[in-house]
């Protein structure tokens, strides 16, 4: 599935679910791991992805501490959250929030 957000079952309905989505790190390990500067730290946290620079090495996938870099097999590149906040409006329980941090 091509999405920058995934919901993982914690093992049964009683245990619940965990939402895996980019936490917009202040000092993003994914950007540090990228050998081609295809991921550049973004003002306010997280990263901006420059697909034209990406060589598909998957270093960012391994570097993200929460596993929030997903993979698009069709183009062999990562799927990076663009912090659009679209997902926030779709969650009826207000589990997700998008906050700009200066
Ligand atoms: S993808 Fe992972 S490492 Fe990169 S900014 Fe988001 S949470 Fe941090
Ligand atoms: S897959 Fe692309 S964005 Fe990720 S570390 Fe490698 S070159 Fe950088
Ligand atoms: S903020 Fe936008 S790009 Fe990021 S997970 Fe939500 S809908 Fe997807």
GROMACS .gro file of N, CA, C and O and ligand atoms in nm:
model
  432
    1UNK      N    1   0.084  -0.119   0.000
    1UNK     CA    2   0.000   0.000   0.000
    1UNK      C    3   0.089   0.125   0.000
    1UNK      O    4   0.185   0.135   0.075
    2UNK      N    5   0.058   0.221  -0.084
    2UNK     CA    6   0.138   0.343  -0.091
    2UNK      C    7   0.085   0.446   0.006
    2UNK      O    8  -0.003   0.524  -0.026
    3UNK      N    9   0.135   0.444   0.127
    3UNK     CA   10   0.092   0.542   0.227
    3UNK      C   11   0.207   0.568   0.322
    3UNK      O   12   0.290   0.480   0.346
    4UNK      N   13   0.212   0.688   0.375
    4UNK     CA   14   0.316   0.724   0.471
    4UNK      C   15   0.269   0.699   0.613
    4UNK      O   16   0.334   0.738   0.709
    5UNK      N   17   0.155   0.635   0.627
    5UNK     CA   18   0.102   0.604   0.760
    5UNK      C   19   0.049   0.461   0.757
    5UNK      O   20  -0.013   0.418   0.661
    6UNK      N   21   0.080   0.386   0.861
    6UNK     CA   22   0.033   0.248   0.871
    6UNK      C   23  -0.023   0.224   1.011
    6UNK      O   24   0.024   0.284   1.106
    7UNK      N   25  -0.119   0.134   1.019
    7UNK     CA   26  -0.176   0.098   1.149
    7UNK      C   27  -0.140  -0.047   1.175
    7UNK      O   28  -0.170  -0.135   1.095
    8UNK      N   29  -0.073  -0.069   1.286
    8UNK     CA   30  -0.024  -0.202   1.320
    8UNK      C   31  -0.104  -0.258   1.436
    8UNK      O   32  -0.123  -0.190   1.537
    9UNK      N   33  -0.150  -0.382   1.425
    9UNK     CA   34  -0.219  -0.447   1.535
    9UNK      C   35  -0.118  -0.485   1.642
    9UNK      O   36  -0.009  -0.533   1.612
   10UNK      N   37  -0.153  -0.463   1.767
   10UNK     CA   38  -0.061  -0.500   1.876
   10UNK      C   39  -0.090  -0.641   1.925
   10UNK      O   40  -0.048  -0.681   2.032
   11UNK      N   41  -0.166  -0.716   1.848
   11UNK     CA   42  -0.193  -0.856   1.881
   11UNK      C   43  -0.329  -0.876   1.944
   11UNK      O   44  -0.341  -0.910   2.061
   12UNK      N   45  -0.432  -0.852   1.867
   12UNK     CA   46  -0.567  -0.873   1.918
   12UNK      C   47  -0.639  -0.743   1.946
   12UNK      O   48  -0.575  -0.641   1.975
   13UNK      N   49  -0.769  -0.748   1.941
   13UNK     CA   50  -0.849  -0.627   1.953
   13UNK      C   51  -0.835  -0.563   2.090
   13UNK      O   52  -0.833  -0.441   2.104
   14UNK      N   53  -0.821  -0.642   2.195
   14UNK     CA   54  -0.813  -0.587   2.331
   14UNK      C   55  -0.685  -0.507   2.352
   14UNK      O   56  -0.683  -0.408   2.425
   15UNK      N   57  -0.578  -0.549   2.287
   15UNK     CA   58  -0.452  -0.476   2.303
   15UNK      C   59  -0.453  -0.348   2.222
   15UNK      O   60  -0.375  -0.257   2.249
   16UNK      N   61  -0.530  -0.346   2.117
   16UNK     CA   62  -0.543  -0.225   2.038
   16UNK      C   63  -0.448  -0.219   1.920
   16UNK      O   64  -0.392  -0.321   1.878
   17UNK      N   65  -0.427  -0.096   1.875
   17UNK     CA   66  -0.350  -0.074   1.754
   17UNK      C   67  -0.250   0.039   1.777
   17UNK      O   68  -0.267   0.120   1.866
   18UNK      N   69  -0.148   0.038   1.694
   18UNK     CA   70  -0.050   0.145   1.702
   18UNK      C   71  -0.041   0.211   1.565
   18UNK      O   72  -0.031   0.144   1.464
   19UNK      N   73  -0.046   0.343   1.563
   19UNK     CA   74  -0.033   0.417   1.438
   19UNK      C   75   0.114   0.450   1.416
   19UNK      O   76   0.178   0.509   1.503
   20UNK      N   77   0.165   0.407   1.302
   20UNK     CA   78   0.304   0.438   1.271
   20UNK      C   79   0.307   0.546   1.165
   20UNK      O   80   0.263   0.525   1.052
   21UNK      N   81   0.356   0.661   1.206
   21UNK     CA   82   0.365   0.774   1.113
   21UNK      C   83   0.486   0.858   1.155
   21UNK      O   84   0.525   0.856   1.273
   22UNK      N   85   0.544   0.927   1.061
   22UNK     CA   86   0.662   1.009   1.090
   22UNK      C   87   0.636   1.106   1.205
   22UNK      O   88   0.534   1.173   1.209
   23UNK      N   89   0.732   1.111   1.300
   23UNK     CA   90   0.717   1.199   1.416
   23UNK      C   91   0.788   1.333   1.395
   23UNK      O   92   0.803   1.410   1.490
   24UNK      N   93   0.834   1.354   1.274
   24UNK     CA   94   0.899   1.480   1.239
   24UNK      C   95   1.013   1.513   1.336
   24UNK      O   96   1.012   1.615   1.405
   25UNK      N   97   1.112   1.425   1.339
   25UNK     CA   98   1.227   1.442   1.429
   25UNK      C   99   1.294   1.578   1.406
   25UNK      O  100   1.305   1.624   1.293
   26UNK      N  101   1.343   1.635   1.515
   26UNK     CA  102   1.416   1.762   1.509
   26UNK      C  103   1.551   1.745   1.439
   26UNK      O  104   1.597   1.831   1.367
   27UNK      N  105   1.614   1.631   1.466
   27UNK     CA  106   1.745   1.602   1.411
   27UNK      C  107   1.732   1.466   1.340
   27UNK      O  108   1.774   1.364   1.393
   28UNK      N  109   1.670   1.462   1.222
   28UNK     CA  110   1.622   1.337   1.165
   28UNK      C  111   1.730   1.235   1.128
   28UNK      O  112   1.814   1.262   1.041
   29UNK      N  113   1.730   1.119   1.193
   29UNK     CA  114   1.827   1.015   1.161
   29UNK      C  115   1.817   0.968   1.015
   29UNK      O  116   1.917   0.929   0.955
   30UNK      N  117   1.696   0.974   0.958
   30UNK     CA  118   1.679   0.929   0.819
   30UNK      C  119   1.760   1.018   0.725
   30UNK      O  120   1.822   0.970   0.630
   31UNK      N  121   1.762   1.149   0.753
   31UNK     CA  122   1.837   1.242   0.668
   31UNK      C  123   1.988   1.220   0.684
   31UNK      O  124   2.063   1.226   0.588
   32UNK      N  125   2.028   1.194   0.809
   32UNK     CA  126   2.171   1.170   0.835
   32UNK      C  127   2.221   1.048   0.761
   32UNK      O  128   2.335   1.041   0.717
   33UNK      N  129   2.133   0.948   0.748
   33UNK     CA  130   2.173   0.821   0.687
   33UNK      C  131   2.175   0.828   0.535
   33UNK      O  132   2.239   0.745   0.469
   34UNK      N  133   2.108   0.928   0.479
   34UNK     CA  134   2.098   0.934   0.333
   34UNK      C  135   2.230   0.977   0.271
   34UNK      O  136   2.281   1.085   0.300
   35UNK      N  137   2.288   0.895   0.181
   35UNK     CA  138   2.419   0.927   0.124
   35UNK      C  139   2.414   1.030   0.013
   35UNK      O  140   2.517   1.080  -0.030
   36UNK      N  141   2.295   1.063  -0.036
   36UNK     CA  142   2.288   1.152  -0.153
   36UNK      C  143   2.214   1.284  -0.126
   36UNK      O  144   2.181   1.356  -0.220
   37UNK      N  145   2.185   1.310   0.002
   37UNK     CA  146   2.109   1.431   0.038
   37UNK      C  147   1.971   1.436  -0.028
   37UNK      O  148   1.921   1.542  -0.064
   38UNK      N  149   1.912   1.319  -0.045
   38UNK     CA  150   1.774   1.315  -0.099
   38UNK      C  151   1.673   1.348   0.010
   38UNK      O  152   1.558   1.380  -0.018
   39UNK      N  153   1.717   1.339   0.136
   39UNK     CA  154   1.632   1.376   0.250
   39UNK      C  155   1.700   1.492   0.322
   39UNK      O  156   1.811   1.479   0.372
   40UNK      N  157   1.633   1.603   0.323
   40UNK     CA  158   1.689   1.724   0.384
   40UNK      C  159   1.603   1.762   0.505
   40UNK      O  160   1.479   1.766   0.494
   41UNK      N  161   1.666   1.788   0.620
   41UNK     CA  162   1.588   1.828   0.738
   41UNK      C  163   1.500   1.949   0.708
   41UNK      O  164   1.543   2.042   0.639
   42UNK      N  165   1.379   1.942   0.759
   42UNK     CA  166   1.279   2.044   0.730
   42UNK      C  167   1.267   2.137   0.850
   42UNK      O  168   1.274   2.092   0.964
   43UNK      N  169   1.246   2.265   0.822
   43UNK     CA  170   1.223   2.361   0.930
   43UNK      C  171   1.099   2.317   1.007
   43UNK      O  172   0.995   2.291   0.945
   44UNK      N  173   1.108   2.306   1.136
   44UNK     CA  174   0.994   2.261   1.214
   44UNK      C  175   0.994   2.111   1.239
   44UNK      O  176   0.906   2.058   1.305
   45UNK      N  177   1.092   2.039   1.185
   45UNK     CA  178   1.104   1.896   1.209
   45UNK      C  179   1.070   1.812   1.087
   45UNK      O  180   0.997   1.856   0.999
   46UNK      N  181   1.125   1.691   1.085
   46UNK     CA  182   1.100   1.601   0.973
   46UNK      C  183   1.190   1.633   0.854
   46UNK      O  184   1.290   1.704   0.868
   47UNK      N  185   1.154   1.581   0.740
   47UNK     CA  186   1.240   1.592   0.622
   47UNK      C  187   1.161   1.626   0.496
   47UNK      O  188   1.040   1.603   0.489
   48UNK      N  189   1.233   1.680   0.401
   48UNK     CA  190   1.178   1.699   0.266
   48UNK      C  191   1.251   1.599   0.176
   48UNK      O  192   1.373   1.586   0.183
   49UNK      N  193   1.174   1.528   0.094
   49UNK     CA  194   1.228   1.423   0.009
   49UNK      C  195   1.245   1.473  -0.134
   49UNK      O  196   1.150   1.522  -0.196
   50UNK      N  197   1.368   1.460  -0.184
   50UNK     CA  198   1.396   1.496  -0.324
   50UNK      C  199   1.417   1.365  -0.401
   50UNK      O  200   1.527   1.308  -0.402
   51UNK      N  201   1.311   1.320  -0.465
   51UNK     CA  202   1.311   1.188  -0.531
   51UNK      C  203   1.417   1.178  -0.640
   51UNK      O  204   1.473   1.070  -0.664
   52UNK      N  205   1.447   1.291  -0.705
   52UNK     CA  206   1.544   1.286  -0.815
   52UNK      C  207   1.686   1.254  -0.767
   52UNK      O  208   1.770   1.209  -0.844
   53UNK      N  209   1.710   1.277  -0.637
   53UNK     CA  210   1.843   1.248  -0.582
   53UNK      C  211   1.852   1.108  -0.523
   53UNK      O  212   1.960   1.061  -0.486
   54UNK      N  213   1.739   1.042  -0.506
   54UNK     CA  214   1.735   0.913  -0.435
   54UNK      C  215   1.786   0.799  -0.522
   54UNK      O  216   1.747   0.786  -0.638
   55UNK      N  217   1.876   0.715  -0.465
   55UNK     CA  218   1.932   0.602  -0.538
   55UNK      C  219   1.872   0.470  -0.491
   55UNK      O  220   1.917   0.363  -0.530
   56UNK      N  221   1.772   0.477  -0.405
   56UNK     CA  222   1.701   0.356  -0.362
   56UNK      C  223   1.782   0.263  -0.272
   56UNK      O  224   1.762   0.141  -0.275
   57UNK      N  225   1.871   0.318  -0.191
   57UNK     CA  226   1.960   0.235  -0.110
   57UNK      C  227   1.895   0.179   0.016
   57UNK      O  228   1.946   0.090   0.080
   58UNK      N  229   1.782   0.234   0.058
   58UNK     CA  230   1.706   0.191   0.177
   58UNK      C  231   1.772   0.227   0.310
   58UNK      O  232   1.729   0.180   0.416
   59UNK      N  233   1.877   0.306   0.309
   59UNK     CA  234   1.943   0.343   0.435
   59UNK      C  235   1.846   0.418   0.527
   59UNK      O  236   1.849   0.403   0.649
   60UNK      N  237   1.758   0.498   0.468
   60UNK     CA  238   1.662   0.575   0.549
   60UNK      C  239   1.563   0.483   0.619
   60UNK      O  240   1.519   0.511   0.730
   61UNK      N  241   1.528   0.374   0.553
   61UNK     CA  242   1.433   0.278   0.613
   61UNK      C  243   1.495   0.221   0.742
   61UNK      O  244   1.430   0.215   0.846
   62UNK      N  245   1.621   0.183   0.732
   62UNK     CA  246   1.690   0.126   0.849
   62UNK      C  247   1.716   0.230   0.956
   62UNK      O  248   1.720   0.199   1.075
   63UNK      N  249   1.733   0.355   0.916
   63UNK     CA  250   1.770   0.460   1.011
   63UNK      C  251   1.653   0.510   1.095
   63UNK      O  252   1.672   0.556   1.208
   64UNK      N  253   1.533   0.504   1.043
   64UNK     CA  254   1.419   0.559   1.118
   64UNK      C  255   1.391   0.473   1.241
   64UNK      O  256   1.362   0.355   1.228
   65UNK      N  257   1.400   0.533   1.360
   65UNK     CA  258   1.387   0.455   1.484
   65UNK      C  259   1.247   0.397   1.507
   65UNK      O  260   1.231   0.304   1.585
   66UNK      N  261   1.148   0.452   1.440
   66UNK     CA  262   1.012   0.401   1.462
   66UNK      C  263   0.955   0.329   1.339
   66UNK      O  264   0.838   0.294   1.336
   67UNK      N  265   1.038   0.310   1.239
   67UNK     CA  266   0.992   0.237   1.120
   67UNK      C  267   0.889   0.312   1.039
   67UNK      O  268   0.799   0.253   0.980
   68UNK      N  269   0.904   0.445   1.034
   68UNK     CA  270   0.804   0.527   0.964
   68UNK      C  271   0.841   0.557   0.819
   68UNK      O  272   0.769   0.630   0.752
   69UNK      N  273   0.953   0.502   0.773
   69UNK     CA  274   0.984   0.517   0.631
   69UNK      C  275   0.935   0.390   0.561
   69UNK      O  276   0.989   0.282   0.580
   70UNK      N  277   0.831   0.405   0.481
   70UNK     CA  278   0.775   0.291   0.409
   70UNK      C  279   0.832   0.291   0.268
   70UNK      O  280   0.899   0.386   0.227
   71UNK      N  281   0.807   0.183   0.194
   71UNK     CA  282   0.876   0.166   0.067
   71UNK      C  283   0.780   0.151  -0.050
   71UNK      O  284   0.681   0.077  -0.040
   72UNK      N  285   0.809   0.220  -0.158
   72UNK     CA  286   0.730   0.208  -0.280
   72UNK      C  287   0.808   0.120  -0.378
   72UNK      O  288   0.901   0.165  -0.443
   73UNK      N  289   0.768  -0.007  -0.386
   73UNK     CA  290   0.839  -0.103  -0.472
   73UNK      C  291   0.830  -0.065  -0.620
   73UNK      O  292   0.920  -0.098  -0.698
   74UNK      N  293   0.723   0.002  -0.658
   74UNK     CA  294   0.704   0.031  -0.800
   74UNK      C  295   0.809   0.129  -0.854
   74UNK      O  296   0.844   0.124  -0.971
   75UNK      N  297   0.859   0.215  -0.767
   75UNK     CA  298   0.963   0.309  -0.812
   75UNK      C  299   1.094   0.289  -0.737
   75UNK      O  300   1.193   0.357  -0.764
   76UNK      N  301   1.095   0.194  -0.643
   76UNK     CA  302   1.212   0.165  -0.562
   76UNK      C  303   1.264   0.288  -0.486
   76UNK      O  304   1.384   0.318  -0.487
   77UNK      N  305   1.170   0.355  -0.422
   77UNK     CA  306   1.205   0.472  -0.343
   77UNK      C  307   1.119   0.474  -0.216
   77UNK      O  308   1.013   0.409  -0.213
   78UNK      N  309   1.164   0.548  -0.115
   78UNK     CA  310   1.085   0.553   0.009
   78UNK      C  311   0.959   0.637  -0.008
   78UNK      O  312   0.951   0.720  -0.099
   79UNK      N  313   0.864   0.612   0.080
   79UNK     CA  314   0.744   0.696   0.087
   79UNK      C  315   0.762   0.782   0.212
   79UNK      O  316   0.770   0.730   0.323
   80UNK      N  317   0.774   0.912   0.190
   80UNK     CA  318   0.802   1.003   0.301
   80UNK      C  319   0.680   1.092   0.326
   80UNK      O  320   0.626   1.152   0.233
   81UNK      N  321   0.641   1.101   0.450
   81UNK     CA  322   0.530   1.187   0.491
   81UNK      C  323   0.559   1.332   0.449
   81UNK      O  324   0.671   1.380   0.465
   82UNK      N  325   0.459   1.397   0.394
   82UNK     CA  326   0.478   1.538   0.353
   82UNK      C  327   0.411   1.635   0.452
   82UNK      O  328   0.400   1.754   0.426
   83UNK      N  329   0.366   1.581   0.566
   83UNK     CA  330   0.311   1.663   0.674
   83UNK      C  331   0.194   1.750   0.627
   83UNK      O  332   0.182   1.867   0.661
   84UNK      N  333   0.113   1.688   0.543
   84UNK     CA  334  -0.002   1.764   0.488
   84UNK      C  335  -0.117   1.769   0.587
   84UNK      O  336  -0.204   1.854   0.577
   85UNK      N  337  -0.118   1.672   0.681
   85UNK     CA  338  -0.223   1.672   0.782
   85UNK      C  339  -0.355   1.609   0.737
   85UNK      O  340  -0.453   1.609   0.811
   86UNK      N  341  -0.356   1.554   0.618
   86UNK     CA  342  -0.478   1.495   0.562
   86UNK      C  343  -0.531   1.382   0.652
   86UNK      O  344  -0.650   1.372   0.675
   87UNK      N  345  -0.438   1.301   0.703
   87UNK     CA  346  -0.477   1.186   0.785
   87UNK      C  347  -0.546   1.231   0.914
   87UNK      O  348  -0.634   1.162   0.965
   88UNK      N  349  -0.508   1.346   0.964
   88UNK     CA  350  -0.565   1.396   1.091
   88UNK      C  351  -0.716   1.410   1.080
   88UNK      O  352  -0.791   1.368   1.168
   89UNK      N  353  -0.761   1.464   0.968
   89UNK     CA  354  -0.905   1.487   0.950
   89UNK      C  355  -0.983   1.357   0.934
   89UNK      O  356  -1.103   1.353   0.954
   90UNK      N  357  -0.913   1.251   0.893
   90UNK     CA  358  -0.982   1.125   0.868
   90UNK      C  359  -0.997   1.038   0.992
   90UNK      O  360  -1.073   0.944   0.993
   91UNK      N  361  -0.920   1.069   1.097
   91UNK     CA  362  -0.930   0.986   1.217
   91UNK      C  363  -1.046   1.038   1.305
   91UNK      O  364  -1.039   1.150   1.356
   92UNK      N  365  -1.152   0.958   1.321
   92UNK     CA  366  -1.268   1.005   1.396
   92UNK      C  367  -1.243   1.014   1.546
   92UNK      O  368  -1.321   1.073   1.620
   93UNK      N  369  -1.132   0.959   1.593
   93UNK     CA  370  -1.105   0.958   1.738
   93UNK      C  371  -0.997   1.055   1.780
   93UNK      O  372  -0.955   1.056   1.896
   94UNK      N  373  -0.950   1.135   1.686
   94UNK     CA  374  -0.849   1.236   1.719
   94UNK      C  375  -0.718   1.179   1.770
   94UNK      O  376  -0.651   1.238   1.853
   95UNK      N  377  -0.682   1.060   1.717
   95UNK     CA  378  -0.559   0.995   1.762
   95UNK      C  379  -0.436   1.067   1.705
   95UNK      O  380  -0.331   1.073   1.767
   96UNK      N  381  -0.455   1.125   1.586
   96UNK     CA  382  -0.341   1.185   1.517
   96UNK      C  383  -0.352   1.337   1.523
   96UNK      O  384  -0.460   1.393   1.507
   97UNK      N  385  -0.240   1.401   1.546
   97UNK     CA  386  -0.240   1.547   1.543
   97UNK      C  387  -0.118   1.595   1.468
   97UNK      O  388  -0.015   1.527   1.466
   98UNK      N  389  -0.129   1.706   1.401
   98UNK     CA  390  -0.017   1.764   1.330
   98UNK      C  391   0.008   1.902   1.387
   98UNK      O  392  -0.080   1.988   1.383
   99UNK      N  393   0.125   1.920   1.445
   99UNK     CA  394   0.155   2.049   1.507
   99UNK      C  395   0.285   2.102   1.450
   99UNK      O  396   0.383   2.029   1.439
  100UNK      N  397   0.283   2.227   1.414
  100UNK     CA  398   0.405   2.291   1.365
  100UNK      C  399   0.485   2.336   1.487
  100UNK      O  400   0.431   2.400   1.577
  101UNK      N  401   0.612   2.300   1.490
  101UNK     CA  402   0.697   2.338   1.602
  101UNK      C  403   0.806   2.431   1.550
  101UNK      O  404   0.876   2.400   1.455
  102UNK      N  405   0.814   2.546   1.612
  102UNK     CA  406   0.915   2.644   1.566
  102UNK      C  407   1.050   2.613   1.626
  102UNK      O  408   1.062   2.568   1.735
  103LIG     S1  409   1.098   0.931   0.889
  103LIG    FE1  410   1.157   0.856   1.093
  103LIG     S2  411   1.366   0.936   1.127
  103LIG    FE2  412   1.277   1.051   0.955
  103LIG     S3  413   1.190   1.235   1.050
  103LIG    FE3  414   1.025   1.081   1.039
  103LIG     S4  415   1.029   0.970   1.235
  103LIG    FE4  416   1.222   1.084   1.216
  104LIG     S1  417   1.664   0.526  -0.022
  104LIG    FE1  418   1.687   0.730  -0.117
  104LIG     S2  419   1.618   0.874   0.042
  104LIG    FE2  420   1.657   0.677   0.145
  104LIG     S3  421   1.868   0.690   0.218
  104LIG    FE3  422   1.877   0.592   0.016
  104LIG     S4  423   1.908   0.761  -0.130
  104LIG    FE4  424   1.841   0.853   0.063
  105LIG     S1  425   0.048   1.399   0.716
  105LIG    FE1  426  -0.013   1.362   0.500
  105LIG     S2  427   0.160   1.251   0.405
  105LIG    FE2  428   0.184   1.237   0.630
  105LIG     S3  429   0.084   1.042   0.684
  105LIG    FE3  430  -0.070   1.204   0.710
  105LIG     S4  431  -0.180   1.208   0.513
  105LIG    FE4  432   0.011   1.096   0.480
   0.00000   0.00000   0.00000
